[in-house]
Coordinates of C-alpha atoms and ligand atoms in Angstrom, one line a residue:
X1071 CA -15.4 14.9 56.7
X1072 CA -14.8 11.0 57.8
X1073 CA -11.9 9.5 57.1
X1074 CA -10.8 5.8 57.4
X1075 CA -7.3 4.3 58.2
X1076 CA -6.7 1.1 58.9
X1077 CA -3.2 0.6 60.6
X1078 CA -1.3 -3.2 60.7
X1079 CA -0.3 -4.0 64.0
X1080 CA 3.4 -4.8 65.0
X1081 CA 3.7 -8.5 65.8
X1082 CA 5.4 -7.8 68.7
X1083 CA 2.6 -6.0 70.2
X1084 CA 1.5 -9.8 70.3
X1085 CA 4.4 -11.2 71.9
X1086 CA 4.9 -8.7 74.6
X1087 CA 0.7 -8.4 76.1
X1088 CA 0.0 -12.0 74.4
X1089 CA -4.1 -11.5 74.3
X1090 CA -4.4 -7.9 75.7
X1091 CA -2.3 -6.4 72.5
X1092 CA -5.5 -5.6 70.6
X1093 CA -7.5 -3.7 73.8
X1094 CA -4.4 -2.3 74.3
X1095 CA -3.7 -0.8 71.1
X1096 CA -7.4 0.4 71.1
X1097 CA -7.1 1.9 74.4
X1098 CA -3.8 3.7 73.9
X1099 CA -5.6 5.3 70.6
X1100 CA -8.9 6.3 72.5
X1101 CA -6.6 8.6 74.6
X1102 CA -4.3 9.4 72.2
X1103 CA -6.8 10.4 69.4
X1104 CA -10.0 11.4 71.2
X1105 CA -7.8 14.2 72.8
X1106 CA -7.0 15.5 69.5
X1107 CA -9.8 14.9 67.0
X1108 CA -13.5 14.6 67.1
X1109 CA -15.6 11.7 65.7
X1110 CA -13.4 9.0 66.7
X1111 CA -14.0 5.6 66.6
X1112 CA -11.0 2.8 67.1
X1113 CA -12.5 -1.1 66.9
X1114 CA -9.9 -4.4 65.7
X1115 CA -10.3 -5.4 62.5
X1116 CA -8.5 -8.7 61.3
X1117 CA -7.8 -8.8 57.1
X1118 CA -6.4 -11.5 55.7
X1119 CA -5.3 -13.1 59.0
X1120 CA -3.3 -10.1 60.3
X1121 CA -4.4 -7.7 63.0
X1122 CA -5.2 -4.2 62.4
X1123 CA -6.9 -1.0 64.2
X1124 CA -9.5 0.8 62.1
X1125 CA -9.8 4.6 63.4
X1126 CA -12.3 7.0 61.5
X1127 CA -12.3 10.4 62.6
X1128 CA -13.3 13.8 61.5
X1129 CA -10.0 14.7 60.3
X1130 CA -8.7 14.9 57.4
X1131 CA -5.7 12.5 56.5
X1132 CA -2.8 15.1 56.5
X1133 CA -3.4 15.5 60.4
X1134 CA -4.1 12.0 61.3
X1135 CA -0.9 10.2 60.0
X1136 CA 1.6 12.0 62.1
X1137 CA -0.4 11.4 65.2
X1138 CA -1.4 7.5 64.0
X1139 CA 2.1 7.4 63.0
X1140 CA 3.1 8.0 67.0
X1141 CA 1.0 4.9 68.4
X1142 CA 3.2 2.1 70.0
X1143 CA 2.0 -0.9 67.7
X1144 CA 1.4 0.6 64.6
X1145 CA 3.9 -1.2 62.0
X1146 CA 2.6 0.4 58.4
X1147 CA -0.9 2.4 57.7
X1148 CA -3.3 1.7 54.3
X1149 CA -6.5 4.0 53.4
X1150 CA -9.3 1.4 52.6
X1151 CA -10.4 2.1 49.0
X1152 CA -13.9 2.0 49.7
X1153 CA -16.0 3.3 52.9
X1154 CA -18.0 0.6 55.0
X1155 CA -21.1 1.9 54.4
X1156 CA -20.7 1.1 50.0
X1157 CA -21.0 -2.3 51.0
X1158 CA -24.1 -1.9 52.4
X1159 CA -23.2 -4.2 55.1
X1160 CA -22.6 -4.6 58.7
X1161 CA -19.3 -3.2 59.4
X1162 CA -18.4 -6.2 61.3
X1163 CA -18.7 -8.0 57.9
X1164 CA -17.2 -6.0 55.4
X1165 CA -15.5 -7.9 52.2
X1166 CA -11.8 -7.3 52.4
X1167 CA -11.5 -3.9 51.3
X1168 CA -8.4 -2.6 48.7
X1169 CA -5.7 -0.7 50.8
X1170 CA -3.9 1.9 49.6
X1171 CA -0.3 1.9 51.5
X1172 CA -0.1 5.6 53.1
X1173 CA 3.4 6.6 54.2
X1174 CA 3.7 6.4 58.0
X1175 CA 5.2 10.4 59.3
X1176 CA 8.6 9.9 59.8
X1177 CA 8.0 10.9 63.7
X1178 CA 11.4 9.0 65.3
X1179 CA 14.3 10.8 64.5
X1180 CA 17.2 7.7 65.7
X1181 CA 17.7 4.4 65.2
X1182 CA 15.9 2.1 67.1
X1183 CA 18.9 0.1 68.5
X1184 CA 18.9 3.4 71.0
X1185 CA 15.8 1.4 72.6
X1186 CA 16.8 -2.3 71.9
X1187 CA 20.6 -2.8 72.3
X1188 CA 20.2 -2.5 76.4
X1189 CA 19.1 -6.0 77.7
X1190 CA 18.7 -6.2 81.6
X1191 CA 15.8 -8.4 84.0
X1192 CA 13.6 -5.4 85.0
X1193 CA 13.6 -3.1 81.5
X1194 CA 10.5 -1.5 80.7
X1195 CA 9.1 -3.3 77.8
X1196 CA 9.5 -0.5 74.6
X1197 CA 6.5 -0.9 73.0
X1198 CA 4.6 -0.5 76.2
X1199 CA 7.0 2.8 77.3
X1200 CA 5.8 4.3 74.1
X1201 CA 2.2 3.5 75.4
X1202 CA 2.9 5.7 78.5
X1203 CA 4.6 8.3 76.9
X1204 CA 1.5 8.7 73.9
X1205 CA -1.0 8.7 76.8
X1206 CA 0.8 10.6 79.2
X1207 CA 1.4 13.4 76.5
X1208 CA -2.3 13.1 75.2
X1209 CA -3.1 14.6 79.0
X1210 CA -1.1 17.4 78.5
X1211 CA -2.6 20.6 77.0
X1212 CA 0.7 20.9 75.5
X1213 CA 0.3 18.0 73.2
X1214 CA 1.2 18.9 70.1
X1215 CA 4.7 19.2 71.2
X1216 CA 5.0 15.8 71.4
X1217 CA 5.6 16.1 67.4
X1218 CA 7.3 19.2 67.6
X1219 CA 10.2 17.9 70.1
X1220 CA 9.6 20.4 72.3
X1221 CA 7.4 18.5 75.0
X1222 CA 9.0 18.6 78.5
X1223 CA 9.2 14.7 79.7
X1224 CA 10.5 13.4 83.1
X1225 CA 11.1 9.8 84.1
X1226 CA 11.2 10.1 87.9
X1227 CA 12.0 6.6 88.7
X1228 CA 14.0 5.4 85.1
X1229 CA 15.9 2.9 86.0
X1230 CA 18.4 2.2 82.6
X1231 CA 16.5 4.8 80.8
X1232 CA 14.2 2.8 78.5
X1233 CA 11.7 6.1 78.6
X1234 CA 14.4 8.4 78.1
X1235 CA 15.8 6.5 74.8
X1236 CA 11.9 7.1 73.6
X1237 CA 11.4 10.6 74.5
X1238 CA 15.2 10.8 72.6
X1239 CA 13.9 9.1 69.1
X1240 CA 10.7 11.1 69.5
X1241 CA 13.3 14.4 69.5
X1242 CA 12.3 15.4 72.9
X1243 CA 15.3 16.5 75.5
X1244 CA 13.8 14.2 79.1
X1245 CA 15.1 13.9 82.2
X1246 CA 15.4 11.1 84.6
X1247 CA 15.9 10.3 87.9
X1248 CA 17.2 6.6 89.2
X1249 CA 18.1 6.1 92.4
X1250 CA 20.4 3.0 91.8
X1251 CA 23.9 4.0 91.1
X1252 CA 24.5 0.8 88.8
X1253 CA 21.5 1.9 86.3
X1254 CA 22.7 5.5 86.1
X1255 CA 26.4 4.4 85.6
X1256 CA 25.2 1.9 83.1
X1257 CA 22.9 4.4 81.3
X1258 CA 25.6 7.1 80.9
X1259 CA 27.9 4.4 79.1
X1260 CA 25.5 3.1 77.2
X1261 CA 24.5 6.2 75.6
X1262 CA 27.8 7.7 75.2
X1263 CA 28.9 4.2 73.2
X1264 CA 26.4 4.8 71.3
X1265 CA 26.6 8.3 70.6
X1266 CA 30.1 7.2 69.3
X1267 CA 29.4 4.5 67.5
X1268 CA 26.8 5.8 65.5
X1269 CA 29.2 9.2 65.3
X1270 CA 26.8 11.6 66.5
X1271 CA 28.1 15.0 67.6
X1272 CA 27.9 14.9 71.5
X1273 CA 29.3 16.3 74.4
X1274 CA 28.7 14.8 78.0
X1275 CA 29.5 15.8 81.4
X1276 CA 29.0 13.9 84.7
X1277 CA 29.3 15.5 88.1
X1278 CA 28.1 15.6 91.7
X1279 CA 24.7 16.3 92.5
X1280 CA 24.5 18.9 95.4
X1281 CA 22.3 21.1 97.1
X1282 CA 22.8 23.3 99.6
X1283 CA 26.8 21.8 99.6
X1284 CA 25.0 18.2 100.1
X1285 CA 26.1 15.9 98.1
X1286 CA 22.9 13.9 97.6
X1287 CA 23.7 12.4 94.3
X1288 CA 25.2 12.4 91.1
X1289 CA 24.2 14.1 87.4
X1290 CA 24.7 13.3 84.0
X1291 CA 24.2 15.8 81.2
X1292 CA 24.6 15.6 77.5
X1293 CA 23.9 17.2 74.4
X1294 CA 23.4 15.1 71.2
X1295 CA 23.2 15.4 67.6
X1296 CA 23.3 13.0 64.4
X1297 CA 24.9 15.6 62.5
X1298 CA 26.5 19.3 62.5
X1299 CA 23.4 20.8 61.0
X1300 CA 21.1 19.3 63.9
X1301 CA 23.3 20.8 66.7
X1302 CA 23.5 24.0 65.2
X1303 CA 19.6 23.7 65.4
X1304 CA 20.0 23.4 69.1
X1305 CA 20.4 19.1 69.3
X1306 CA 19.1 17.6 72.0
X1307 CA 20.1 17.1 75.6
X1308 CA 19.0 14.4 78.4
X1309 CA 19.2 14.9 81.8
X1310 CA 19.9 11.9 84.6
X1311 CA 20.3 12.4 87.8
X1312 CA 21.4 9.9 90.4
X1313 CA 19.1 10.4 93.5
X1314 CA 16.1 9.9 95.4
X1315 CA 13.1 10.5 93.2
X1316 CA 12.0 12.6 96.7
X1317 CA 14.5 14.6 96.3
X1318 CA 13.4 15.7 93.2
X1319 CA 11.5 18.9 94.6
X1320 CA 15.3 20.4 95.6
X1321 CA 17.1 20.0 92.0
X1322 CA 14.3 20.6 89.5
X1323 CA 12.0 23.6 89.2
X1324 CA 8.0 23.8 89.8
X1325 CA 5.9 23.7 87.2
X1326 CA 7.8 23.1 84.1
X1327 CA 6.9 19.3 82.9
X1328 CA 4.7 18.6 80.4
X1329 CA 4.2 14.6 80.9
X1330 CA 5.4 12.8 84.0
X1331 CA 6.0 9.0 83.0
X1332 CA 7.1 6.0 84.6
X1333 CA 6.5 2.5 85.5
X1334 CA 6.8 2.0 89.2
X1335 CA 8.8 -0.6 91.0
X1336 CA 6.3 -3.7 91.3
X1337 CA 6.9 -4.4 95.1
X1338 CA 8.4 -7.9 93.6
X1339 CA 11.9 -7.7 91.8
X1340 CA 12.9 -3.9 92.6
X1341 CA 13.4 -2.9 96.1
X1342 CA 11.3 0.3 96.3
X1343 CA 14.6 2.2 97.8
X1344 CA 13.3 5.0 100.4
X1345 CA 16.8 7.0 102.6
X1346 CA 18.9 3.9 102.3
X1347 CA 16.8 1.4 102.7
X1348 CA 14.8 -1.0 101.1
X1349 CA 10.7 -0.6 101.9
X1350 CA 8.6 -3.2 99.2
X1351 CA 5.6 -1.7 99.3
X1352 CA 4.7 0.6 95.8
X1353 CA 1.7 2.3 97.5
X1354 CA 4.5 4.2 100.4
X1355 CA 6.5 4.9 97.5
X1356 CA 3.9 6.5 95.8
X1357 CA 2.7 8.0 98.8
X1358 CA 5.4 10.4 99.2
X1359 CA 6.7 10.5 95.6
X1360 CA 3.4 12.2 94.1
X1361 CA 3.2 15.3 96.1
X1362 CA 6.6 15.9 94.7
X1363 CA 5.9 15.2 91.3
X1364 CA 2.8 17.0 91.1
X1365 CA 4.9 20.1 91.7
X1366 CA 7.1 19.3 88.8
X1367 CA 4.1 19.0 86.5
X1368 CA 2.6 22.0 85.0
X1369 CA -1.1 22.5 85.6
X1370 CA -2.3 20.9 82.1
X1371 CA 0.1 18.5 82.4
X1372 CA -0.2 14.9 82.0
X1373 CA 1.3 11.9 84.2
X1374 CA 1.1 8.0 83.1
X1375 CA 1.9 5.6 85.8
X1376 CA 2.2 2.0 85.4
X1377 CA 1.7 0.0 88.2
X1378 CA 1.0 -4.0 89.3
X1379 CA -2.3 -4.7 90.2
X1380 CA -1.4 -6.7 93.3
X1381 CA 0.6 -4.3 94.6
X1382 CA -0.9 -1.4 94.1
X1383 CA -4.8 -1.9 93.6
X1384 CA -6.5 0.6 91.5
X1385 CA -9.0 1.6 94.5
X1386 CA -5.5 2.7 96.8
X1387 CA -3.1 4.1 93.8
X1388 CA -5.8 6.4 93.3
X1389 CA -6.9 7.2 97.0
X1390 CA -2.9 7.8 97.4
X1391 CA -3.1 10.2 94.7
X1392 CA -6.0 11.8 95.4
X1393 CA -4.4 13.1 98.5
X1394 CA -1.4 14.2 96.4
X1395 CA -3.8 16.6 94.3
X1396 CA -4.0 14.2 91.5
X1397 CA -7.3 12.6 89.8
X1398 CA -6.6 9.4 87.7
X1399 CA -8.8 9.7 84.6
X1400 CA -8.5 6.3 83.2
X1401 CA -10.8 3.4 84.7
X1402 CA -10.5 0.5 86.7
X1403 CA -8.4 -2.0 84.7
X1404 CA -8.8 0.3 81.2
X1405 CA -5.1 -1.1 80.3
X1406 CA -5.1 -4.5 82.3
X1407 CA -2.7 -6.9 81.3
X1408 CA -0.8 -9.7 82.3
X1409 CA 3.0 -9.4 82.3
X1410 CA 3.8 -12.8 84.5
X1411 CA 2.8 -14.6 87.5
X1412 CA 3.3 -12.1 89.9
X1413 CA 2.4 -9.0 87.6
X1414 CA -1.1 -7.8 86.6
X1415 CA -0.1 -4.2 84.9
X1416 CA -2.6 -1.8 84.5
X1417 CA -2.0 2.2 83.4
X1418 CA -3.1 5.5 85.6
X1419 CA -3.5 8.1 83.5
X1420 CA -3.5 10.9 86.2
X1421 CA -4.0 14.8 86.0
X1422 CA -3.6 17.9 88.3
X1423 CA -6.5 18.4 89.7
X1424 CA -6.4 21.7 88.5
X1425 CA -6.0 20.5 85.1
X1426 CA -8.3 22.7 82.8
X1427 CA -9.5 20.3 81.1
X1428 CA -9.7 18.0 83.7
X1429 CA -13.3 17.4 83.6
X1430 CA -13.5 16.7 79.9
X1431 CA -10.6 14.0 80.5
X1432 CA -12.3 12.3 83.4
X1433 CA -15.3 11.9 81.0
X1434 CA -13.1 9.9 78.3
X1435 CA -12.0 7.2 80.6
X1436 CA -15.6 6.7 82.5
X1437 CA -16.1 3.1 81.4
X1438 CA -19.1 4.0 79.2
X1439 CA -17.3 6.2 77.2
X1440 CA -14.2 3.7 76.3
X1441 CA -16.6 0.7 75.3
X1442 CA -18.8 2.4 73.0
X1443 CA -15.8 3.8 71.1
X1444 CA -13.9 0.7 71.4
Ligands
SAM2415 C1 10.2 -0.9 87.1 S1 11.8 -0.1 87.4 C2 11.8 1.0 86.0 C3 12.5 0.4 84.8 C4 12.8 1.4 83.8 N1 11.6 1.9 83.1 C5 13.7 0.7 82.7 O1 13.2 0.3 81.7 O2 14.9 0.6 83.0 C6 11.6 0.9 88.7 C7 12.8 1.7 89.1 O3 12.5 2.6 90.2 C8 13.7 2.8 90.9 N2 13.4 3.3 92.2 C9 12.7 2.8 93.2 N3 12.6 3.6 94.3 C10 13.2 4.8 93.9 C11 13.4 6.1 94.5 N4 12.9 6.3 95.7 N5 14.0 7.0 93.8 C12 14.4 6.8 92.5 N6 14.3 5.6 91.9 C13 13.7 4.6 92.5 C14 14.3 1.3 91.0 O4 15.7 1.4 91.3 C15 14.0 0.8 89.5 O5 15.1 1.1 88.7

């Protein structure tokens, strides 16, 4: 069975990657969908002046829209009323089909002022921490609990949270770790203001971070719900703790995370802290970071990394995690974009190399693969 969706793009997707929104888009739903369902095909389709992804799979609708429903720039889905092939014409010039307006899943479970209210130089874009977040879970073998909530999610580097206020509206309970004491402070107040204002049930509680009686940090817990029947079905909780992403390996177990994402400091505005002080280069800092968080990750885990081009060249980033046990499965450049002058983001999509399904993974990001679905 084929079926056809056509999904309008946010405009902001426009704003924030200017020209690269629409490869983008694409590329976030290879991984996201070719992962799940077979017969997938994801090409940009303008109708009537606005920009749209058409995906067919072989799926039936029911289990498409909740996934489609997850992708970063999707703003509203529509069914075309007729297939392509009734016009009897190249697809590429199709009449404007009919759209039937299908209800997008209701997948985020806050408000979205728990992403946008924070404003601060150095945030994460949102649209593109939901791209990480998608592809990193799409890696794991445990991807389907990305909709159930239950998907284990760790920011290693999160600076004022940005992936942790996703993984919270996706119903998932993340941790983070930020070594700057002025993003964790600012974080916990943040979300505890918010919690109020928006009179969720909560309960918070900030402490030293020690091991061994070493102080090495600090720790923020808290346990959140928008009402009295959600906690009583458990709520949610979000972890940050205040240290050394290094130090990672002493406070969290092996082998319990599920998706690994963050988006590394770009060796220009954010000192890449290492022991005190302040080393600029992101390839040392990934260095010794990914043997750590490769013990974190579960063996079919997935990790999405996004890093600047000039800092941290494709070739190295993945030499450097190679070392650590890691193969990146996307290509060269598969999520290139331009952020500024001095930042050329791309995305590695990384798994253990142990990953079972590692080989079938490599295979969807060989360059081949991604262009003749794209
Ligand atoms: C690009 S920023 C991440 C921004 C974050 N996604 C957000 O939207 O707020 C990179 C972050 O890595 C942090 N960082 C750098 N080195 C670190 C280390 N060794 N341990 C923990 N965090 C570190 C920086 O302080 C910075 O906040």
């Amino acid at each position: 069975m084929s079926t056809r969706l056509l999904a309008l793009r946010a405009p902001s997707a426009n704003r924030v990657y200017t020209e690269s929104a629409g490869p983008l888009c694409v590329q976030e739903a290879h991984w996201v969908l070719r992962t799940r369902f077979a017969g997938i095909r994801v090409r940009e389709r303008t109708l009537a002046g606005l920009d749209h992804l058409e995906i067919t799979a072989d799926a039936p609708v029911r289990e498409l829209v909740p996934v489609v429903s997850t992708l970063s720039g999707v703003m509203a889905l529509y069914e075309p009323a007729e297939p392509p092939e009734a016009a009897g014409e190249p697809a590429d010039q199709d009449p404007t089909p009919l759209l039937r307006p299908v209800p997008l899943a209701p997948v985020l479970r806050h408000p979205s002022d728990l992403e946008t209210t924070l404003k601060y130089p150095g945030k994460t874009n949102e649209q593109f921490t939901a791209l990480l977040i998608n592809t990193a879970a799409a890696l794991s073998e445990h991807r389907d609990r990305l909709l159930e909530g239950s998907l284990t999610l760790l920011d290693p580097m999160c600076g004022r949270g940005t992936t942790l206020n996703r993984a919270l509206r996706l119903g998932l309970s993340p941790i983070g770790a930020e070594l700057d004491r002025k993003d964790t402070d600012a974080y916990r107040t943040f979300l505890l203001t918010w919690a109020r204002g928006h009179r969720y049930r909560h309960s918070s509680d900030a402490r030293r971070l020690t091991v061994r009686g070493r102080t090495i940090g600090s720790r923020f817990d808290a346990q959140l719900a928008p009402d009295k029947q959600s906690l009583r079905a458990g709520g949610q909780s979000i972890t940050v703790l205040g240290c050394d992403t290094l130090d990672l390996g002493h406070v969290l177990p092996d082998g319990r995370m599920d998706a690994v994402v963050a988006d590394l400091p770009y060796g220009i505005q954010h000192g890449a802290h290492h022991r005190g002080a302040v080393r600029r280069s992101p390839l040392e800092v990934l260095a010794d970071a990914a043997p750590v968080w490769r013990r974190l990750m579960r063996a079919g885990a997935g990790m999405a990394l996004a890093v600047n081009r000039r800092t941290a060249p494709y070739a190295e980033a993945r030499a450097v995690l190679a070392e650590a046990g890691l193969d990146v499965v996307s290509a060269d450049g598969a999520f290139r974009h331009r952020v500024d002058q001095a930042i050329d983001r791309d995305v590695l999509l990384a798994v253990r190399s142990d990953h079972p399904r590692a080989e079938a993974l490599r295979a969807l990001g060989a360059p081949e693969e991604r262009t003749s679905h794209a």
